[in-house]
GROMACS .gro file of C-alpha atoms in nm:
model
  364
    1MET     CA    1  11.951  12.421  10.328
    2VAL     CA    2  11.574  12.371  10.352
    3GLY     CA    3  11.310  12.595  10.201
    4ARG     CA    4  11.070  12.662   9.918
    5ALA     CA    5  11.334  12.797   9.677
    6SER     CA    6  11.427  12.558   9.398
    7ASP     CA    7  11.799  12.577   9.477
    8CYS     CA    8  11.760  12.448   9.834
    9ASP     CA    9  11.900  12.103   9.913
   10LEU     CA   10  11.556  12.001  10.041
   11VAL     CA   11  11.265  12.177   9.869
   12VAL     CA   12  10.941  12.201  10.070
   13ASP     CA   13  10.675  12.348   9.844
   14HIS     CA   14  10.423  12.494  10.088
   15PRO     CA   15  10.294  12.854  10.115
   16THR     CA   16  10.393  12.883  10.484
   17VAL     CA   17  10.755  12.781  10.411
   18SER     CA   18  11.004  13.059  10.334
   19GLY     CA   19  11.239  13.051  10.035
   20ARG     CA   20  11.531  12.969  10.264
   21HIS     CA   21  11.362  12.855  10.580
   22LEU     CA   22  11.629  12.677  10.786
   23ARG     CA   23  11.976  12.527  10.783
   24MET     CA   24  12.054  12.177  10.910
   25SER     CA   25  12.386  12.033  11.025
   26TRP     CA   26  12.502  11.730  11.220
   27GLN     CA   27  12.615  11.791  11.578
   28GLY     CA   28  12.740  11.459  11.713
   29ASP     CA   29  12.451  11.216  11.686
   30ARG     CA   30  12.187  11.489  11.668
   31ILE     CA   31  12.082  11.739  11.404
   32ARG     CA   32  12.117  12.113  11.468
   33ILE     CA   33  11.850  12.323  11.297
   34GLU     CA   34  11.875  12.701  11.259
   35ASP     CA   35  11.576  12.907  11.154
   36LEU     CA   36  11.684  13.164  10.892
   37ALA     CA   37  11.443  13.440  11.000
   38SER     CA   38  11.155  13.262  10.828
   39ALA     CA   39  10.823  13.443  10.804
   40ASN     CA   40  10.614  13.172  10.969
   41GLY     CA   41  10.869  13.021  11.202
   42THR     CA   42  11.013  12.681  11.287
   43PHE     CA   43  10.854  12.476  11.566
   44VAL     CA   44  10.984  12.181  11.769
   45ASP     CA   45  10.714  12.006  11.973
   46ASP     CA   46  10.486  12.307  11.906
   47GLU     CA   47  10.737  12.559  12.051
   48ARG     CA   48  10.880  12.818  11.814
   49VAL     CA   49  11.261  12.805  11.805
   50SER     CA   50  11.543  12.999  11.641
   51GLN     CA   51  11.770  12.696  11.676
   52ALA     CA   52  11.744  12.352  11.834
   53THR     CA   53  11.887  12.001  11.822
   54VAL     CA   54  11.662  11.717  11.713
   55ARG     CA   55  11.671  11.354  11.610
   56PRO     CA   56  11.539  11.221  11.277
   57GLY     CA   57  11.164  11.174  11.303
   58ASP     CA   58  11.110  11.437  11.576
   59ASN     CA   59  10.805  11.664  11.558
   60VAL     CA   60  10.933  11.963  11.360
   61LEU     CA   61  10.709  12.212  11.179
   62LEU     CA   62  10.809  12.454  10.904
   63GLY     CA   63  10.537  12.716  10.925
   64GLN     CA   64  10.229  12.493  10.916
   65VAL     CA   65  10.374  12.187  10.744
   66ALA     CA   66  10.541  11.889  10.912
   67PHE     CA   67  10.908  11.846  10.832
   68PRO     CA   68  10.931  11.582  10.554
   69TRP     CA   69  11.169  11.333  10.715
   70GLY     CA   70  11.080  11.079  10.448
   71ASP     CA   71  11.178  11.295  10.150
   72PRO     CA   72  11.432  11.108   9.931
   73ALA     CA   73  11.633  11.429   9.895
   74LEU     CA   74  11.711  11.412  10.268
   75LYS     CA   75  11.860  11.063  10.254
   76PRO     CA   76  12.221  11.167  10.168
   77PHE     CA   77  12.222  11.413  10.459
   78LEU     CA   78  12.094  11.156  10.707
   79ARG     CA   79  12.373  10.921  10.605
   80LEU     CA   80  12.629  11.177  10.719
   81ALA     CA   81  12.561  11.107  11.086
   82ALA     CA   82  12.882  11.086  11.288
   83LYS     CA   83  12.794  10.746  11.427
   84GLY     CA   84  12.599  10.645  11.120
   85THR     CA   85  12.414  10.337  11.249
   86MET     CA   86  12.044  10.418  11.265
   87VAL     CA   87  11.958  10.769  11.166
   88ALA     CA   88  11.680  10.709  10.915
   89PRO     CA   89  11.334  10.815  11.033
   90PRO     CA   90  11.039  10.576  11.010
   91THR     CA   91  10.931  10.688  10.663
   92LEU     CA   92  11.276  10.606  10.521
   93ALA     CA   93  11.283  10.267  10.682
   94GLY     CA   94  11.161  10.087  10.371
   95ASN     CA   95  11.495  10.159  10.207
   96MET     CA   96  11.681   9.990  10.494
   97ALA     CA   97  11.434   9.705  10.528
   98ARG     CA   98  11.631   9.499  10.284
   99SER     CA   99  11.963   9.560  10.459
  100THR     CA  100  12.067   9.284  10.697
  101LEU     CA  101  12.364   9.490  10.805
  102ARG     CA  102  12.141   9.768  10.931
  103ILE     CA  103  11.930   9.524  11.132
  104VAL     CA  104  12.243   9.381  11.293
  105GLY     CA  105  12.354   9.735  11.373
  106VAL     CA  106  12.028   9.802  11.553
  107LEU     CA  107  12.057   9.486  11.762
  108ILE     CA  108  12.414   9.568  11.857
  109ALA     CA  109  12.316   9.921  11.954
  110MET     CA  110  12.028   9.793  12.167
  111ALA     CA  111  12.256   9.548  12.346
  112ALA     CA  112  12.513   9.822  12.411
  113ALA     CA  113  12.243  10.050  12.548
  114LEU     CA  114  12.122   9.782  12.787
  115ILE     CA  115  12.472   9.701  12.907
  116GLY     CA  116  12.538  10.071  12.967
  117GLY     CA  117  12.232  10.100  13.188
  118LEU     CA  118  12.056  10.353  12.967
  119TRP     CA  119  11.719  10.208  13.057
  120MET     CA  120  11.752  10.366  13.399
  121THR     CA  121  11.702  10.718  13.261
  122ASP     CA  122  11.426  10.885  13.060
  123PRO     CA  123  11.663  10.978  12.773
  124GLY     CA  124  11.789  10.622  12.775
  125ARG     CA  125  11.440  10.477  12.758
  126ASN     CA  126  11.350  10.715  12.477
  127PHE     CA  127  11.661  10.612  12.287
  128LEU     CA  128  11.585  10.243  12.334
  129ASN     CA  129  11.229  10.298  12.213
  130TYR     CA  130  11.368  10.478  11.910
  131LEU     CA  131  11.598  10.185  11.833
  132LYS     CA  132  11.316   9.939  11.882
  133LEU     CA  133  11.097  10.127  11.635
  134GLN     CA  134  11.380  10.132  11.383
  135GLN     CA  135  11.428   9.756  11.419
  136GLN     CA  136  11.055   9.703  11.362
  137ALA     CA  137  11.067   9.929  11.058
  138ALA     CA  138  11.373   9.750  10.923
  139THR     CA  139  11.184   9.419  10.914
  140ALA     CA  140  10.875   9.564  10.743
  141SER     CA  141  10.801   9.436  10.393
  142THR     CA  142  10.698   9.777  10.251
  143ASP     CA  143  10.760  10.145  10.320
  144GLU     CA  144  10.393  10.183  10.409
  145GLU     CA  145  10.408   9.901  10.664
  146ALA     CA  146  10.720  10.059  10.814
  147PHE     CA  147  10.534  10.389  10.851
  148VAL     CA  148  10.238  10.220  11.024
  149ARG     CA  149  10.468  10.026  11.259
  150THR     CA  150  10.670  10.327  11.370
  151THR     CA  151  10.408  10.603  11.367
  152MET     CA  152  10.067  10.447  11.431
  153VAL     CA  153  10.118  10.117  11.616
  154PRO     CA  154  10.270  10.272  11.933
  155GLN     CA  155   9.961  10.491  11.965
  156LEU     CA  156   9.721  10.207  11.882
  157ARG     CA  157   9.860   9.979  12.152
  158ARG     CA  158   9.782  10.252  12.404
  159ALA     CA  159   9.437  10.323  12.263
  160LEU     CA  160   9.297   9.973  12.203
  161ASP     CA  161   9.252   9.883  12.570
  162PRO     CA  162   8.923   9.690  12.600
  163THR     CA  163   8.920   9.713  12.981
  164GLU     CA  164   8.919  10.094  13.008
  165PRO     CA  165   8.603  10.157  13.216
  166THR     CA  166   8.442  10.426  12.998
  167VAL     CA  167   8.492  10.222  12.682
  168ARG     CA  168   8.387   9.894  12.839
  169ASN     CA  169   8.074  10.036  13.006
  170THR     CA  170   7.958  10.218  12.694
  171ALA     CA  171   8.011   9.915  12.471
  172VAL     CA  172   7.831   9.681  12.713
  173GLN     CA  173   7.528   9.909  12.736
  174LEU     CA  174   7.498   9.921  12.357
  175ALA     CA  175   7.560   9.550  12.305
  176ALA     CA  176   7.309   9.452  12.574
  177ARG     CA  177   7.027   9.556  12.341
  178ASN     CA  178   7.113   9.233  12.160
  179GLU     CA  179   7.218   9.028  12.460
  180GLY     CA  180   7.411   8.707  12.439
  181THR     CA  181   7.756   8.600  12.329
  182PHE     CA  182   7.946   8.821  12.086
  183ARG     CA  183   7.751   8.857  11.763
  184VAL     CA  184   7.731   9.075  11.455
  185GLU     CA  185   7.411   9.244  11.575
  186GLN     CA  186   7.608   9.387  11.868
  187VAL     CA  187   7.867   9.522  11.625
  188ALA     CA  188   7.590   9.685  11.424
  189ALA     CA  189   7.440   9.843  11.736
  190ILE     CA  190   7.776   9.993  11.835
  191TRP     CA  191   7.850  10.112  11.480
  192SER     CA  192   7.513  10.284  11.440
  193HIS     CA  193   7.533  10.455  11.779
  194VAL     CA  194   7.883  10.593  11.720
  195ARG     CA  195   7.837  10.678  11.352
  196GLU     CA  196   7.514  10.873  11.402
  197ARG     CA  197   7.677  11.092  11.667
  198TRP     CA  198   8.026  11.137  11.523
  199ARG     CA  199   8.151  11.486  11.429
  200TYR     CA  200   8.472  11.533  11.238
  201VAL     CA  201   8.751  11.740  11.402
  202ASN     CA  202   9.114  11.757  11.285
  203ASP     CA  203   9.425  11.642  11.474
  204PRO     CA  204   9.660  11.899  11.633
  205ARG     CA  205   9.860  12.085  11.372
  206GLY     CA  206  10.146  11.887  11.224
  207ARG     CA  207  10.081  11.572  11.425
  208GLU     CA  208   9.925  11.234  11.359
  209TYR     CA  209   9.747  11.207  11.692
  210VAL     CA  210   9.539  10.902  11.780
  211ALA     CA  211   9.295  10.989  12.057
  212THR     CA  212   9.205  10.723  12.310
  213PRO     CA  213   8.845  10.599  12.278
  214ARG     CA  214   8.779  10.742  12.623
  215GLU     CA  215   8.878  11.087  12.495
  216SER     CA  216   8.654  11.051  12.191
  217ILE     CA  217   8.356  10.937  12.399
  218GLN     CA  218   8.407  11.216  12.654
  219ASN     CA  219   8.423  11.462  12.364
  220GLN     CA  220   8.076  11.339  12.268
  221TYR     CA  221   8.207  11.136  11.975
  222ALA     CA  222   8.434  11.380  11.796
  223GLY     CA  223   8.767  11.339  11.617
  224ASP     CA  224   8.909  11.235  11.281
  225CYS     CA  225   8.891  10.907  11.089
  226ASP     CA  226   9.155  10.719  11.290
  227ASP     CA  227   8.987  10.826  11.616
  228PHE     CA  228   8.657  10.688  11.484
  229ALA     CA  229   8.824  10.363  11.379
  230VAL     CA  230   9.005  10.317  11.710
  231THR     CA  231   8.690  10.390  11.910
  232LEU     CA  232   8.495  10.123  11.721
  233ALA     CA  233   8.778   9.871  11.743
  234ALA     CA  234   8.818   9.919  12.118
  235MET     CA  235   8.445   9.888  12.180
  236VAL     CA  236   8.423   9.570  11.975
  237ARG     CA  237   8.712   9.424  12.174
  238ALA     CA  238   8.545   9.534  12.499
  239ILE     CA  239   8.250   9.297  12.437
  240GLY     CA  240   8.460   8.993  12.349
  241GLY     CA  241   8.516   9.050  11.977
  242ASP     CA  242   8.832   9.101  11.778
  243ALA     CA  243   8.902   9.407  11.565
  244ARG     CA  244   9.185   9.572  11.373
  245VAL     CA  245   9.252   9.915  11.227
  246VAL     CA  246   9.339   9.946  10.857
  247PHE     CA  247   9.548  10.240  10.739
  248MET     CA  248   9.535  10.317  10.369
  249GLU     CA  249   9.585  10.578  10.101
  250GLY     CA  250   9.302  10.656   9.860
  251ALA     CA  251   9.205  10.922   9.610
  252ARG     CA  252   9.152  11.175   9.889
  253GLY     CA  253   9.474  11.094  10.074
  254GLY     CA  254   9.540  10.898  10.392
  255HIS     CA  255   9.252  10.732  10.573
  256ALA     CA  256   9.184  10.476  10.847
  257TYR     CA  257   8.893  10.245  10.926
  258ALA     CA  258   8.815   9.951  11.151
  259GLU     CA  259   8.732   9.593  11.062
  260ALA     CA  260   8.559   9.361  11.309
  261CYS     CA  261   8.608   8.985  11.302
  262VAL     CA  262   8.284   8.784  11.295
  263GLN     CA  263   8.330   8.409  11.334
  264GLU     CA  264   8.042   8.311  11.107
  265GLN     CA  265   8.006   8.234  10.741
  266PRO     CA  266   7.966   8.540  10.518
  267ALA     CA  267   7.614   8.444  10.407
  268ALA     CA  268   7.493   8.429  10.767
  269VAL     CA  269   7.654   8.763  10.849
  270ALA     CA  270   7.496   8.928  10.545
  271THR     CA  271   7.151   8.802  10.637
  272LYS     CA  272   7.180   8.905  11.002
  273ILE     CA  273   7.289   9.259  10.916
  274ALA     CA  274   6.996   9.304  10.680
  275GLN     CA  275   6.758   9.165  10.942
  276PHE     CA  276   6.906   9.390  11.212
  277TYR     CA  277   6.817   9.702  11.015
  278GLY     CA  278   6.486   9.555  10.901
  279ARG     CA  279   6.266   9.808  10.725
  280ASN     CA  280   6.545  10.065  10.747
  281TRP     CA  281   6.778   9.850  10.536
  282ALA     CA  282   6.695  10.032  10.213
  283ARG     CA  283   6.758  10.369  10.379
  284TYR     CA  284   7.095  10.260  10.511
  285ALA     CA  285   7.209  10.052  10.217
  286SER     CA  286   7.050  10.256   9.934
  287ASN     CA  287   7.054  10.037   9.623
  288ARG     CA  288   7.328   9.810   9.759
  289GLN     CA  289   7.214   9.460   9.836
  290HIS     CA  290   7.546   9.323   9.956
  291ILE     CA  291   7.803   9.348  10.233
  292ALA     CA  292   8.175   9.413  10.191
  293TYR     CA  293   8.437   9.228  10.395
  294ARG     CA  294   8.780   9.062  10.394
  295SER     CA  295   8.869   8.708  10.498
  296SER     CA  296   9.174   8.551  10.659
  297PRO     CA  297   9.267   8.202  10.776
  298SER     CA  298   9.171   8.296  11.131
  299CYS     CA  299   8.858   8.498  11.050
  300PRO     CA  300   8.596   8.426  10.781
  301VAL     CA  301   8.456   8.781  10.792
  302TRP     CA  302   8.655   9.095  10.866
  303LEU     CA  303   8.355   9.327  10.839
  304ASN     CA  304   8.415   9.677  10.701
  305LEU     CA  305   8.329   9.945  10.961
  306ASP     CA  306   8.443  10.250  10.765
  307TRP     CA  307   8.314  10.593  10.863
  308ASN     CA  308   8.232  10.653  10.495
  309ALA     CA  309   8.004  10.349  10.472
  310ASN     CA  310   7.634  10.385  10.545
  311VAL     CA  311   7.610  10.051  10.720
  312PRO     CA  312   7.843   9.789  10.872
  313GLY     CA  313   7.971   9.602  10.570
  314GLY     CA  314   7.939   9.907  10.345
  315ASP     CA  315   8.160   9.938  10.040
  316TYR     CA  316   8.534   9.999  10.070
  317GLU     CA  317   8.680  10.312   9.917
  318PRO     CA  318   8.939  10.270   9.638
  319GLU     CA  319   9.286  10.208   9.786
  320ARG     CA  320   9.644  10.248   9.664
  321TRP     CA  321   9.781  10.055   9.963
  322ALA     CA  322   9.641   9.914  10.286
  323VAL     CA  323   9.808   9.793  10.607
  324ALA     CA  324   9.619   9.635  10.898
  325ALA     CA  325   9.738   9.697  11.255
  326TYR     CA  326   9.640   9.480  11.551
  327ALA     CA  327   9.620   9.554  11.922
  328ASP     CA  328   9.923   9.336  11.994
  329GLY     CA  329  10.143   9.540  11.760
  330ARG     CA  330  10.131   9.306  11.459
  331THR     CA  331  10.089   9.453  11.111
  332GLU     CA  332   9.983   9.298  10.780
  333VAL     CA  333  10.001   9.427  10.424
  334LEU     CA  334   9.660   9.378  10.260
  335ALA     CA  335   9.543   9.354   9.901
  336VAL     CA  336   9.360   9.675   9.819
  337ALA     CA  337   9.002   9.762   9.736
  338PRO     CA  338   8.973   9.827   9.360
  339GLY     CA  339   8.925  10.165   9.194
  340ALA     CA  340   9.266  10.330   9.238
  341GLU     CA  341   9.614  10.262   9.098
  342PRO     CA  342   9.778  10.033   9.357
  343THR     CA  343  10.139  10.071   9.462
  344ALA     CA  344  10.388   9.806   9.354
  345SER     CA  345  10.396   9.659   9.705
  346ALA     CA  346  10.016   9.644   9.717
  347ARG     CA  347  10.014   9.441   9.396
  348ARG     CA  348  10.233   9.183   9.566
  349ALA     CA  349   9.999   9.141   9.864
  350ALA     CA  350   9.816   8.811   9.899
  351THR     CA  351   9.496   8.832   9.698
  352ALA     CA  352   9.320   8.638   9.973
  353THR     CA  353   9.319   8.960  10.176
  354ALA     CA  354   9.133   9.158   9.908
  355PRO     CA  355   8.782   9.290   9.987
  356GLN     CA  356   8.486   9.076   9.879
  357ARG     CA  357   8.112   9.128   9.837
  358LEU     CA  358   7.821   8.905   9.924
  359PRO     CA  359   7.445   8.965   9.856
  360THR     CA  360   7.217   9.021  10.154
  361THR     CA  361   6.865   8.899  10.218
  362ARG     CA  362   6.623   9.149  10.367
  363ARG     CA  363   6.356   9.049  10.615
  364ARG     CA  364   6.013   9.082  10.459
   0.00000   0.00000   0.00000
């Protein structure tokens, strides 16, 4: 039983959820949900239903709130699956990440699906994709990394295409103002152009939707924080640079921002950014006379391109956890920006990935 009432098996405390909103039961390898005449309805893929069958992790709304597949109270129910191999949704995957047996079960199930020819049908392909996501989640080092791998990475790989004509042409036109090989001044030109025009608009209700950069550009630079981050990352990649998207949780909840890799020493990057903005540096940077960035063995400067910064290399917001996602599907748990209570997994992250600051030199 799912609802707002305290005696429900799964309590969802939201004003649009009824006291006893719906009933769930296993039906083979799928879950049957029955709406119990709730006031605000139950929705599957945005269609209101009185009953339906779903899989763990599907897009289900209770009134106006997404079904909490990751709630610990749901775990015993999910384990009751008739076939019992992989029923945990992405947000529960951290609990199975330490289980070798579960990983083996996924591999066996994938092999059986291939042998059975499931890849020849749409349901088969969907099932194989589901198993693949679960295997990726099972090998994640933290619950947060598992969430990013299963929920955000599939959308990022679609969105971070540097050859898409609209993205490529727009980025080239902006970068050409500072012609030459890839350089930090081109990153600054792109950042300023997009940031000055961006207007914030929410995702569709109950979904974590990552718009393609083409969509954001055609919408005259509108969307939420992950759309902004993906647009910047794709444009940086379109002019020969490398970029990643960092997902994090801060004081105001979930957030996303881009970081661009600049293959120069931090001191040179700091000076060039200050010189790029010239007399406007004080207006952009206020009283800050530094840039913020991360480093890695492959990149001396992962420059912060957060929407909330006033300039490329602006300060990071306080973070509880942070996970970087790359265009090729890789993910990396990062040490967090200070100012918030980090999660236990964030404390274990390599301190080399923590944000740093470096003073800048303005052009006189």
